[in-house]
XYZ file of C-alpha atoms in Angstrom:
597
model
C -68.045 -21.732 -23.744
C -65.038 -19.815 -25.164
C -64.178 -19.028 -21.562
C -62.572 -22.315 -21.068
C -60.244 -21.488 -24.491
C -56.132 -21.310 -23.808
C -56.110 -23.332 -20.598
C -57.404 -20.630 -18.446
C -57.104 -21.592 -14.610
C -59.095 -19.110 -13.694
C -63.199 -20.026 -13.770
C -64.303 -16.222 -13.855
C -61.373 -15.446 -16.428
C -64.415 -14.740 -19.784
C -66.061 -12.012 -17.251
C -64.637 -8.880 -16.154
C -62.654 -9.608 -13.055
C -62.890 -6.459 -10.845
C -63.082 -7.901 -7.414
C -63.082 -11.243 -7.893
C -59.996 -14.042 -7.255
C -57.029 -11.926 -8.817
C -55.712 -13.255 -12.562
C -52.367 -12.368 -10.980
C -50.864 -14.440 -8.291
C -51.542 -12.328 -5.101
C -48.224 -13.446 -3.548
C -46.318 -11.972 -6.600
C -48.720 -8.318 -5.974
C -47.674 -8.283 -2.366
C -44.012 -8.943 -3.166
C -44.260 -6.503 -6.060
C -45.576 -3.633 -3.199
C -41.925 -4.433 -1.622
C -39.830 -4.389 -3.883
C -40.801 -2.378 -6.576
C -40.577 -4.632 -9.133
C -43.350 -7.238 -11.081
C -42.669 -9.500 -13.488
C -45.670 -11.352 -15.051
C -43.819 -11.898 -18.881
C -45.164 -15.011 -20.742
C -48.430 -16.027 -18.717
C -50.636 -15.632 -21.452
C -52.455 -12.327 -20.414
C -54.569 -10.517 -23.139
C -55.057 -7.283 -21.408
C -53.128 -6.420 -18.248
C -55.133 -6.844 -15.161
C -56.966 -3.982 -13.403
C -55.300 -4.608 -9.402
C -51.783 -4.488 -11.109
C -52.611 -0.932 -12.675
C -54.193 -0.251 -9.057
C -51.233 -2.141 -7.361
C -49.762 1.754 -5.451
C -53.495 2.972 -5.083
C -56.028 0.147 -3.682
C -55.307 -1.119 0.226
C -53.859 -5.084 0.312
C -56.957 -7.164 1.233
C -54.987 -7.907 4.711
C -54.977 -4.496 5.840
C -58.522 -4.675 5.487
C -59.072 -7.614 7.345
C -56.415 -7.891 10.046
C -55.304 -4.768 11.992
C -52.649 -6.385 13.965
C -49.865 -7.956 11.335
C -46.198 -7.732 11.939
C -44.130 -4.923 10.839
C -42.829 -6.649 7.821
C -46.081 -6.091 6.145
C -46.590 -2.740 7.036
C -48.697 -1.795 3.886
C -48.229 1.651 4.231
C -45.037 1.900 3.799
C -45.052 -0.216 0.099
C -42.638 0.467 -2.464
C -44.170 2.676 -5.591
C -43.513 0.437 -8.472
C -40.801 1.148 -11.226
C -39.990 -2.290 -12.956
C -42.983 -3.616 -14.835
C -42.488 -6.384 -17.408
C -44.854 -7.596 -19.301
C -43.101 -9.052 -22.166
C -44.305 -12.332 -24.237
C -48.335 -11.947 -23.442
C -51.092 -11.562 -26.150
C -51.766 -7.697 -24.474
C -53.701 -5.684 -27.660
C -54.654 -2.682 -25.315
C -52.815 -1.199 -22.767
C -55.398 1.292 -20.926
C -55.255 4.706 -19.866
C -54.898 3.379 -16.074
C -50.974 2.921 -16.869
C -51.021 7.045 -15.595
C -51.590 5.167 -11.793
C -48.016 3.625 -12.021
C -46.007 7.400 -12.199
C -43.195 6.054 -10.175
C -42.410 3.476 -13.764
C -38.783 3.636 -14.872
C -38.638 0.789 -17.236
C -41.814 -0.314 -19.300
C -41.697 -3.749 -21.056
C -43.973 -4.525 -23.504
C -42.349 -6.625 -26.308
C -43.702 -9.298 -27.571
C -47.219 -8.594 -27.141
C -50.272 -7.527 -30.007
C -49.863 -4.230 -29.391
C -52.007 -2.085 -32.355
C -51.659 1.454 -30.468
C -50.674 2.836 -26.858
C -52.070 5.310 -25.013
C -51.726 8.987 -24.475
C -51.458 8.765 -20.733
C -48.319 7.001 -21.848
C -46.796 10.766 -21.983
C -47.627 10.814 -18.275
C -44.884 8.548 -16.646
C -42.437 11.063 -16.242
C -40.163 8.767 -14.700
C -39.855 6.403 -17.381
C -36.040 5.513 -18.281
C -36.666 2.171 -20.436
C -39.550 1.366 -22.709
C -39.347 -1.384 -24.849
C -42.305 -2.012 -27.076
C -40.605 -4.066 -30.156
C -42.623 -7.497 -31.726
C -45.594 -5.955 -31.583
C -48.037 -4.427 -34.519
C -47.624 -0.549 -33.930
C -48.027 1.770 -36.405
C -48.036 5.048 -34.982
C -46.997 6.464 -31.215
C -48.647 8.887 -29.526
C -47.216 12.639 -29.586
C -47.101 12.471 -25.472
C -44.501 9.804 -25.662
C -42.495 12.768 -26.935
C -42.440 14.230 -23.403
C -40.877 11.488 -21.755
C -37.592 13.708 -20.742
C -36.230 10.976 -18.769
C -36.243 8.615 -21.639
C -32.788 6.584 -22.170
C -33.986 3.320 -23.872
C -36.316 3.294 -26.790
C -36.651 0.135 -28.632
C -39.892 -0.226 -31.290
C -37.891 -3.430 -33.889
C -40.040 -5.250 -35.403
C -43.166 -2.927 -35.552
C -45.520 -1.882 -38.884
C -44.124 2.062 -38.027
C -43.957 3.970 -41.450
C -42.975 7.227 -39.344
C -41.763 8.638 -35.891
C -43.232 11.079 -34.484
C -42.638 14.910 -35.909
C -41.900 15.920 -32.062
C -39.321 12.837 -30.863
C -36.728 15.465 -30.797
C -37.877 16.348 -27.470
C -36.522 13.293 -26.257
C -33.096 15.033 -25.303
C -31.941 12.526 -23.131
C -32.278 9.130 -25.206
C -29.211 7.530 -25.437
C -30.327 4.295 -27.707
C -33.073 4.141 -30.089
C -33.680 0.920 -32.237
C -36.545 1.083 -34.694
C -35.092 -1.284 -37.155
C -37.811 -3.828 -38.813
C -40.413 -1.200 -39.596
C -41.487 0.358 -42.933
C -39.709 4.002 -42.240
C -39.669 5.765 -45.471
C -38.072 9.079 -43.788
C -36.777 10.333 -40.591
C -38.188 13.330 -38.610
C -36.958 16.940 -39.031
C -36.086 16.762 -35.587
C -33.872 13.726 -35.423
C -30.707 16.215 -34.871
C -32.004 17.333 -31.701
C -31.585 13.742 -30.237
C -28.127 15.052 -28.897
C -27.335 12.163 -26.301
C -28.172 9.245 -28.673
C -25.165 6.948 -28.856
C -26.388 4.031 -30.683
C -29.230 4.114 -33.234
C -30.478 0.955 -35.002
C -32.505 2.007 -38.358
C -31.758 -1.652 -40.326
C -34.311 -2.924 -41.784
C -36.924 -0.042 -43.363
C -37.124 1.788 -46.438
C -35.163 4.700 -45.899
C -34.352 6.473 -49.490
C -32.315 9.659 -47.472
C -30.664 10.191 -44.334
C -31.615 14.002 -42.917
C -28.263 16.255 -43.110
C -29.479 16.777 -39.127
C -27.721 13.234 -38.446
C -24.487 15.797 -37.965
C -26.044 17.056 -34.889
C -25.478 13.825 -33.687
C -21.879 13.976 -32.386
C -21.997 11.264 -29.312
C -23.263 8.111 -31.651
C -20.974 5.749 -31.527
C -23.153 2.981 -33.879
C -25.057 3.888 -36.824
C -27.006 0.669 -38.463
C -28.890 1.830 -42.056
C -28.480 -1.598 -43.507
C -31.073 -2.904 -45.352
C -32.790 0.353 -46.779
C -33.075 2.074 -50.280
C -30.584 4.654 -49.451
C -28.000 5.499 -52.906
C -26.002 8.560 -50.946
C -24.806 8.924 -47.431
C -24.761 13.209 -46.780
C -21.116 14.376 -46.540
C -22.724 16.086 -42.718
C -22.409 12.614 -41.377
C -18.746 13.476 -41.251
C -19.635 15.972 -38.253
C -20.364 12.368 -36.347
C -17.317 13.343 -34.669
C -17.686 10.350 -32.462
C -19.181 8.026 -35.070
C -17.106 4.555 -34.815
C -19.593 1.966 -36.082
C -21.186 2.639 -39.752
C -23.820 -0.180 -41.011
C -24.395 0.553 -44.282
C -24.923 -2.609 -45.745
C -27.744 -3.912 -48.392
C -28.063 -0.541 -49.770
C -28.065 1.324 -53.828
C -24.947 2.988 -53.397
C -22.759 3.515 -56.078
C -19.959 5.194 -54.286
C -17.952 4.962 -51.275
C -19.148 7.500 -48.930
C -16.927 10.599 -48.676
C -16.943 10.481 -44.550
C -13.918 12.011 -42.805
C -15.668 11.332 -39.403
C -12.419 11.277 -36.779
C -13.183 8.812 -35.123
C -14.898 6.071 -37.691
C -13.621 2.632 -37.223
C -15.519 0.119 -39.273
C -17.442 0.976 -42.114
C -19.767 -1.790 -43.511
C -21.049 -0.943 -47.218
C -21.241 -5.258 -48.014
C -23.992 -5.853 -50.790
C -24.428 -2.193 -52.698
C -23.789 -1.620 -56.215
C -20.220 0.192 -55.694
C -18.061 0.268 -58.814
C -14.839 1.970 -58.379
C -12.995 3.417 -54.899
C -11.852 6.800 -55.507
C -8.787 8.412 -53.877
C -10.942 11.217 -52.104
C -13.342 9.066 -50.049
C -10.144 6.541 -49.203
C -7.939 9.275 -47.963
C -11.073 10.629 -45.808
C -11.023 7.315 -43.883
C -8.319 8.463 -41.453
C -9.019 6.106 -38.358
C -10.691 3.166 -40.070
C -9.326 -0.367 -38.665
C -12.147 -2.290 -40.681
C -13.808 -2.078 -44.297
C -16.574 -4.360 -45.835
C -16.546 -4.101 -49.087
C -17.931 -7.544 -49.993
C -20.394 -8.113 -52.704
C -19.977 -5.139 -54.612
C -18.776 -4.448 -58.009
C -15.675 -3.167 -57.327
C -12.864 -3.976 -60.849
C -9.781 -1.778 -59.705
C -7.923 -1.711 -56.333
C -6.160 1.596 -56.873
C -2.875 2.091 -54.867
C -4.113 5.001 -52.867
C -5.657 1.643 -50.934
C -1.944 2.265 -48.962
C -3.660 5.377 -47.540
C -5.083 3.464 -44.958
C -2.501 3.085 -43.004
C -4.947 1.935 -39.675
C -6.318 -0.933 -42.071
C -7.019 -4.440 -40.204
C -8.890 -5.938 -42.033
C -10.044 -5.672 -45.568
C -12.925 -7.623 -46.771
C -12.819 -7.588 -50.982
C -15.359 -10.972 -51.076
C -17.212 -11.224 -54.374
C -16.543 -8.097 -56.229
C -14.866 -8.428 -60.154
C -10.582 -7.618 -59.122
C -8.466 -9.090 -61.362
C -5.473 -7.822 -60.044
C -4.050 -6.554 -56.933
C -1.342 -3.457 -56.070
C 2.046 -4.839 -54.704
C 1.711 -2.099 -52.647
C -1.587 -3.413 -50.535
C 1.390 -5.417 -48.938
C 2.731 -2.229 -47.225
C -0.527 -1.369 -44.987
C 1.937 -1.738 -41.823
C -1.479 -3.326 -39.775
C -2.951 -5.273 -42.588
C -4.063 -9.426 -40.720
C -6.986 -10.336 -42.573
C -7.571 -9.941 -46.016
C -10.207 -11.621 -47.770
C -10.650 -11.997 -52.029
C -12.942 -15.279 -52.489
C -15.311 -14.930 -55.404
C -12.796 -12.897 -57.462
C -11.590 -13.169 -61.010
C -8.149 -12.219 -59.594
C -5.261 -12.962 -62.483
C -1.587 -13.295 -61.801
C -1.992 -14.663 -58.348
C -1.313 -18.577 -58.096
C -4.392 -20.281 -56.325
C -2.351 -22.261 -53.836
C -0.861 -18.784 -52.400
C -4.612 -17.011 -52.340
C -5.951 -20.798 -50.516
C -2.728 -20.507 -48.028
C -4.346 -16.836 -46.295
C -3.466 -13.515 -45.770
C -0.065 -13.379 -44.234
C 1.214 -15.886 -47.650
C -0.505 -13.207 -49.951
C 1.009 -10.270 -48.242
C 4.403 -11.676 -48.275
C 3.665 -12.735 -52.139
C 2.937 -9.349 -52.950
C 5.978 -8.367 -50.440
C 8.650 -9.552 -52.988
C 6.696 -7.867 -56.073
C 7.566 -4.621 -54.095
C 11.033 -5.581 -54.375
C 11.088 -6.148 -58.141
C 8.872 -2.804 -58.850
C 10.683 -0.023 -56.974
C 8.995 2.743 -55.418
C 8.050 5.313 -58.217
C 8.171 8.314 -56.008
C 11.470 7.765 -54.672
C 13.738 6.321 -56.769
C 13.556 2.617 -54.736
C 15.640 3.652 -52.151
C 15.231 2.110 -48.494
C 11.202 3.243 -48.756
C 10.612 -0.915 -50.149
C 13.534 -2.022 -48.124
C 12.154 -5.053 -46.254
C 13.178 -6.548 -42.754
C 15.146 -9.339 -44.322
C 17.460 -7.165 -46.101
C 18.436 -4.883 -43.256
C 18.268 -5.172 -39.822
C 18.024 -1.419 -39.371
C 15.177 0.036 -41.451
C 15.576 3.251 -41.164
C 12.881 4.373 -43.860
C 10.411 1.910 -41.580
C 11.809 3.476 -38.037
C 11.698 7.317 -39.109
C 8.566 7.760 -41.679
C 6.500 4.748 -40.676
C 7.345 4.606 -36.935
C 7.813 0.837 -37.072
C 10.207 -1.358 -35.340
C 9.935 -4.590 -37.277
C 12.077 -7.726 -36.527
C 9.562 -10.274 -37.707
C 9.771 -13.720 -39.098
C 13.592 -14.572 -38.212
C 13.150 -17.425 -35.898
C 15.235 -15.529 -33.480
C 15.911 -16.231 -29.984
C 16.384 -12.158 -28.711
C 15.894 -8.828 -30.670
C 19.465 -7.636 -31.416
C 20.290 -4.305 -29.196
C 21.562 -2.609 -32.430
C 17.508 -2.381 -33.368
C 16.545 -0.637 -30.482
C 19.952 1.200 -30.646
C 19.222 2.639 -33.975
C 15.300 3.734 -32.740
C 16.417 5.475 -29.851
C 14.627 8.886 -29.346
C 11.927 8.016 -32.158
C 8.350 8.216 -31.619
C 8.004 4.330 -32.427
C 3.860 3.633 -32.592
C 4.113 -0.267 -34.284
C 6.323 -2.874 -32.777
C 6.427 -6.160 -34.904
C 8.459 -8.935 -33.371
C 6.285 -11.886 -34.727
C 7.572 -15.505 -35.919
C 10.542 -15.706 -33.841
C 11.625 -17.661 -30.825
C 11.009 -15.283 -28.617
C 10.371 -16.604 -24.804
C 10.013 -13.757 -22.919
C 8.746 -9.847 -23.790
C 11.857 -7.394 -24.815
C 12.353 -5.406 -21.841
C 13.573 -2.828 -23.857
C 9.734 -2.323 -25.492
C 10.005 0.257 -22.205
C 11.929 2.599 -24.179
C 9.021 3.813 -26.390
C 6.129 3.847 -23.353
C 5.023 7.154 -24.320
C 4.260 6.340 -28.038
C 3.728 2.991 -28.400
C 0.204 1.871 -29.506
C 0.595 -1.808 -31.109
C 2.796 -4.390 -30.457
C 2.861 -7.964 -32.485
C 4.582 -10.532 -30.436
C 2.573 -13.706 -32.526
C 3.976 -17.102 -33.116
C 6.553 -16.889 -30.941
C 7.418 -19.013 -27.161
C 6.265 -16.573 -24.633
C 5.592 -18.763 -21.387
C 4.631 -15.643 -19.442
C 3.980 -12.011 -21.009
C 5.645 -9.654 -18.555
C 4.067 -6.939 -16.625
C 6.567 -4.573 -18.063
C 4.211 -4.321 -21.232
C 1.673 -2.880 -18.920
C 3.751 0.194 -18.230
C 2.750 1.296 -21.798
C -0.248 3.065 -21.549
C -0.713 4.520 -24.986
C -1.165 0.738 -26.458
C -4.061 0.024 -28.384
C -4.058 -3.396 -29.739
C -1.717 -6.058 -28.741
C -1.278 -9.666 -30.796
C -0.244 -12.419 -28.255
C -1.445 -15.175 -30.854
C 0.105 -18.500 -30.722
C 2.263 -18.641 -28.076
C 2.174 -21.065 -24.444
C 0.581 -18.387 -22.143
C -1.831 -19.051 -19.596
C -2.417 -16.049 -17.679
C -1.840 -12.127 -18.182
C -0.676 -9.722 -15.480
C -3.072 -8.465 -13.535
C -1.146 -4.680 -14.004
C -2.405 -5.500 -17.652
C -5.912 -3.242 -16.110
C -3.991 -0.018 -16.148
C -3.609 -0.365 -20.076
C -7.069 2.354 -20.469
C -6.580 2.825 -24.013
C -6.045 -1.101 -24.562
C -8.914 -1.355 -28.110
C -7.719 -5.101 -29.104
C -5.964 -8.180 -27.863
C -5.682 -11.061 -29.835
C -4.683 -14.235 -27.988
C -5.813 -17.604 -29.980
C -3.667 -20.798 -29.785
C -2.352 -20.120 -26.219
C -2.727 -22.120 -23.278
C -5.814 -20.424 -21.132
C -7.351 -22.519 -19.047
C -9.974 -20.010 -17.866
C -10.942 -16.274 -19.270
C -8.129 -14.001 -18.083
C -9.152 -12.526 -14.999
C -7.958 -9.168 -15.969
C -10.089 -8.827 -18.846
C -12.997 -8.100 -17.482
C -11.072 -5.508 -15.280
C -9.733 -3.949 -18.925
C -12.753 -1.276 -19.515
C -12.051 -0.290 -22.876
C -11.525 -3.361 -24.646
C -13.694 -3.670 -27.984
C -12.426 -6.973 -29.545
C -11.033 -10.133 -27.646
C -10.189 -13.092 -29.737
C -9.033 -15.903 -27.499
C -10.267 -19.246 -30.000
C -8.380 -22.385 -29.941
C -7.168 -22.078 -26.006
C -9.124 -24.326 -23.757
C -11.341 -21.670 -21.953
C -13.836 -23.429 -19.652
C -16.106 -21.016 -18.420
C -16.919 -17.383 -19.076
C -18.856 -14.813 -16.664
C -21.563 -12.698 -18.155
C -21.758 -10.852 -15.182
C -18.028 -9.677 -15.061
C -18.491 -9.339 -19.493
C -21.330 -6.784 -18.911
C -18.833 -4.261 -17.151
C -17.132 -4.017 -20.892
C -19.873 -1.636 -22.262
C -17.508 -0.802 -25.623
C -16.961 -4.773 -26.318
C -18.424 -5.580 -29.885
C -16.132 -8.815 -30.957
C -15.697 -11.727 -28.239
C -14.362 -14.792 -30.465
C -14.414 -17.772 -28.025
C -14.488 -20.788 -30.938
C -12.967 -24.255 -29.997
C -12.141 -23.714 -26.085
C -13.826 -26.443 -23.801
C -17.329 -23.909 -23.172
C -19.563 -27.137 -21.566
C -22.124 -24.663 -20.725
C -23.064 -21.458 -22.251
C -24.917 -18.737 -19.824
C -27.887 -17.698 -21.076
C -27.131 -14.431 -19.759
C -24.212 -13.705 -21.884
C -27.495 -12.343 -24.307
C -27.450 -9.083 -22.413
C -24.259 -8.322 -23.186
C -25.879 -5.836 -25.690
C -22.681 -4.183 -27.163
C -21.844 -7.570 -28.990
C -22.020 -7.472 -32.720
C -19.880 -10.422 -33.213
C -19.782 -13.718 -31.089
C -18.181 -16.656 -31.853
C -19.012 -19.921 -30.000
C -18.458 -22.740 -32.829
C -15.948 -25.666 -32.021
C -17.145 -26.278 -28.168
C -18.615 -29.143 -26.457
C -21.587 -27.303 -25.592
C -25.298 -28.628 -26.268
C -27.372 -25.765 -26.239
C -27.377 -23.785 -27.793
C -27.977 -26.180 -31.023
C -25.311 -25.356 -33.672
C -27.930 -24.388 -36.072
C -28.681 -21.692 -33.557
C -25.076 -20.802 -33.357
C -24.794 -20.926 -37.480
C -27.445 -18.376 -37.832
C -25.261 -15.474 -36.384
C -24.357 -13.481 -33.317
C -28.033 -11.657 -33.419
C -29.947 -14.719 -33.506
C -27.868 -16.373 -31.061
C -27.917 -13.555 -28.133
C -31.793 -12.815 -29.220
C -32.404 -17.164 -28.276
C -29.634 -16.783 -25.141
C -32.472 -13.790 -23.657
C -35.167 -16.016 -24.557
C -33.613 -18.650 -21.874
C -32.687 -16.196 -19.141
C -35.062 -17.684 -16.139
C -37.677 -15.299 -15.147
């Protein structure tokens, strides 16, 4: 009889089990009643079983039969339940019955073979989490839209072709991913989503984005890769705290014009863009990143210096022949990357040596070509040829004494800054073994400081005392520990500290709320601690490649703001390095998927 099918253990399991020998451990039901909380993911349920809807309503079997048990079971005094996970089953109906579980705050249903939901859905008021992605959905029902309580919506990986005309009601959702579906348009009310702060659309077939996406101002992350969309609306620029734009595997032909304040990163990898234009560069007043890759981009135009925030620059696979001198100037400019370019002019053996040889390259064709503007005067004057550079110290705010071997920064530099509103300190490439004490001097300006390649033992708490830093660059040098004052740096975006000495994951990291990118590769890191990493809620870039990682904790998966991790290079065995080689989603997605139940 197909009642024995799937390695059922229990012999009544093909009828309908109403009073019967529970299909749910009663143990688990009877800790469930104290704690609030049931877990029954991955044991192969097909519908969920009638005494767990009932679990807050029937009376425990022991009341029934034994008047006089201890206070510790006093059944009467049971916890409603608001944790109910029932993730990884073969559930294809969930029944009206979920209305007996009101007290619900987070809902997990991924995984499953889900077709529809119910309307009683609408009635868990409480609800705070609902995650209903992997399943086969292809509508929700208009009561979900009631759900006021709502903060988590995730629906990946669905058959959805819309969202519901009403989810605008849904004024306190603060993430919302329904990438993986077959969305051919967003709802009129989408602007009204007011508290969103990370929506995931990848993934769909999205031809427009509604001009209501300005309403929108506390998104951080945007993701509309992977749709049909050939123009961004110029409203997105009201995104005033917009940071994170996913545009790639698109049709367009332009760079979007998006002055958003705050935007960061901008990903537009694999569209058909042809030519940058000076009025959607000089929009980009923040940005730190840029993927331009696989595009069909012929012309870097010089207005490229515009970006004066520029990291990193990523030009991979487009048709340049020839690059500006003046790229060389973008004062933050570390990674730059031009593989799969016809580039002319340039000798292979500089492009192969990486970006600081190509930006020093094109650093002495600014010397041969002066400035245009201004007559050549000190504006191309480099380090090298003046140890004051006033042009650098007044107009650019930078203090640069980089790449002179030296032991000490001469006094006449900081002499000759005195009173300016310095922002950029670059000291990089010398023999520097200890942290200028005079970096004090510009503590109320000073937001990045490059002290790379250089001898520093110990970096002194002295740096900590300046609180407008952003991003500091401690690469190659012989630390092993930072200053635990390091935590009162609140606007501290970036530190980059590969090739050091770490033995373990500075402690004061994960006391350092506001960090978004760590790179620590190539130290000898033994250990990290998911727990502690989950306090930094804005961290999106954790490189930890070739440290001495023996284990890696499956936990580190719900570290959910990661959109890059780096693992390669350690002596770990599991995850398998094909896992690791697929990519950071992959790899967190199979790190859940070993988190003990």
């Amino acid at each position: 009889m197909s009642r024995f099918k799937g390695g059922c253990k229990d012999s009544l399991a093909g009828f309908k089990v109403q009073t019967a020998e529970p299909t749910v451990p009663y143990g688990l039901l009877k800790a469930a009643r104290k704690s609030g909380q049931l877990n029954l993911s991955g044991r192969g349920l097909k519908e969920v079983p009638q005494n767990v809807y009932r679990l807050n309503i029937d009376t425990p079997e022991e009341a029934q039969q034994n008047v006089s048990f201890g206070a510790a079971d006093r059944w009467w005094e049971q916890t409603d339940l608001t944790k109910l996970l029932l993730s990884s089953n073969q559930i294809t109906l969930l029944s009206d019955d979920i209305s007996l579980l009101p007290g619900l705050t987070t809902l997990d249903l991924h995984d499953n073979q889900l077709s529809s939901l119910p309307s009683a859905l609408g009635e868990l008021q409480n609800l705070q989490q609902l995650r209903l992605s992997h399943n086969q959905l292809d509508s929700l029902p208009v009561e979900m839209c009631t759900l006021k309580n709502l903060r988590s919506l995730t629906l990946q990986q669905n058959l959805l072709e819309n969202l519901p005309e009403d989810l605008g009601q849904l004024a306190n959702l603060t993430e919302l991913d329904a990438s993986s579906n077959q969305l051919k348009s967003l709802p009129s009310s989408f602007g009204c989503l007011v508290s969103l702060q990370k929506v995931n659309l990848c993934h769909n077939q999205l031809s427009g984005l509604p001009d209501s996406l300005a309403r929108l101002t506390n998104v951080k992350l945007l993701d509309c890769s992977d749709n049909q969309l050939t123009e961004i609306p110029e409203s997105l620029s009201e995104m005033l705290a917009l940071e994170q734009l996913y545009l790639r595997h698109n049709k367009l032909c332009f760079l979007p014009k998006l002055p958003a304040p705050a935007l960061k990163e901008l990903y537009v990898g694999n569209n058909q863009i042809e030519q940058l234009q000076t009025e959607q560069l000089s929009c980009l007043t923040a940005i730190s990143l840029l993927e331009l890759r696989n595009n069909k981009i012929k012309i870097v135009p010089e207005e490229i210096t515009l970006l004066s925030t520029l990291t990193r620059l990523d030009l991979t696979n487009n048709d340049i022949t020839s690059l500006p001198a003046s790229l060389s100037l973008l004062p933050n400019l570390n990674v730059l990357l031009l593989e799969g370019n016809p580039l002319r002019g340039i000798r292979r053996d500089i492009l192969s040596k990486g970006t600081s040889e190509l930006l020093k390259y094109l650093r002495g064709r600014v010397k041969e070509e002066p400035d245009k503007t201004d007559g050549g005067d000190t504006a191309m004057m480099l380090p090298s040829q003046a140890r004051v550079n006033v042009h650098d110290i007044k107009t650019l705010k930078l203090l640069a004494y980089s790449d002179k071997q030296a032991g000490s920064i001469p006094e006449e530099l900081f002499d000759g800054a005195a009173g300016q509103s310095i922002a950029t300190v670059n000291f990089s490439k010398n023999q520097l073994t200890s942290v200028p004490p005079r970096l004090v001097e510009f503590q109320s300006s000073l937001s990045e400081v490059n002290l790379g390649f250089n001898r520093l033992i110990s970096c002194s708490p002295d740096i900590c005392k300046l609180l407008q830093l952003t991003h500091i660059d401690l690469r190659n040098n012989q630390l092993s520990d930072l200053p635990s004052e390091m935590q009162n740096l609140t606007k501290l975006r970036s530190i980059i500290l590969v090739y050091n000495r770490f033995k373990s994951f500075p402690d004061v990291l994960y006391e350092t709320l506001s960090l978004e990118t760590i790179l620590l590769a190539n130290n000898q890191v033994c250990e990290v601690d998911p727990s502690r990493l989950m306090k930094l809620t804005h961290l999106s870039t954790l490189d930890l490649a070739n440290n001495d990682l023996l284990n890696i904790p499956p936990e580190l998966g719900l570290c959910t703001s990661l959109r890059c991790l780096s693992l390669e290079g350690n002596p770990f065995r599991t995850p398998r390095a094909a896992i690791v080689a697929k990519g950071t989603d992959a790899l967190m997605e199979y790190l859940r998927s070993r988190i003990p139940t």
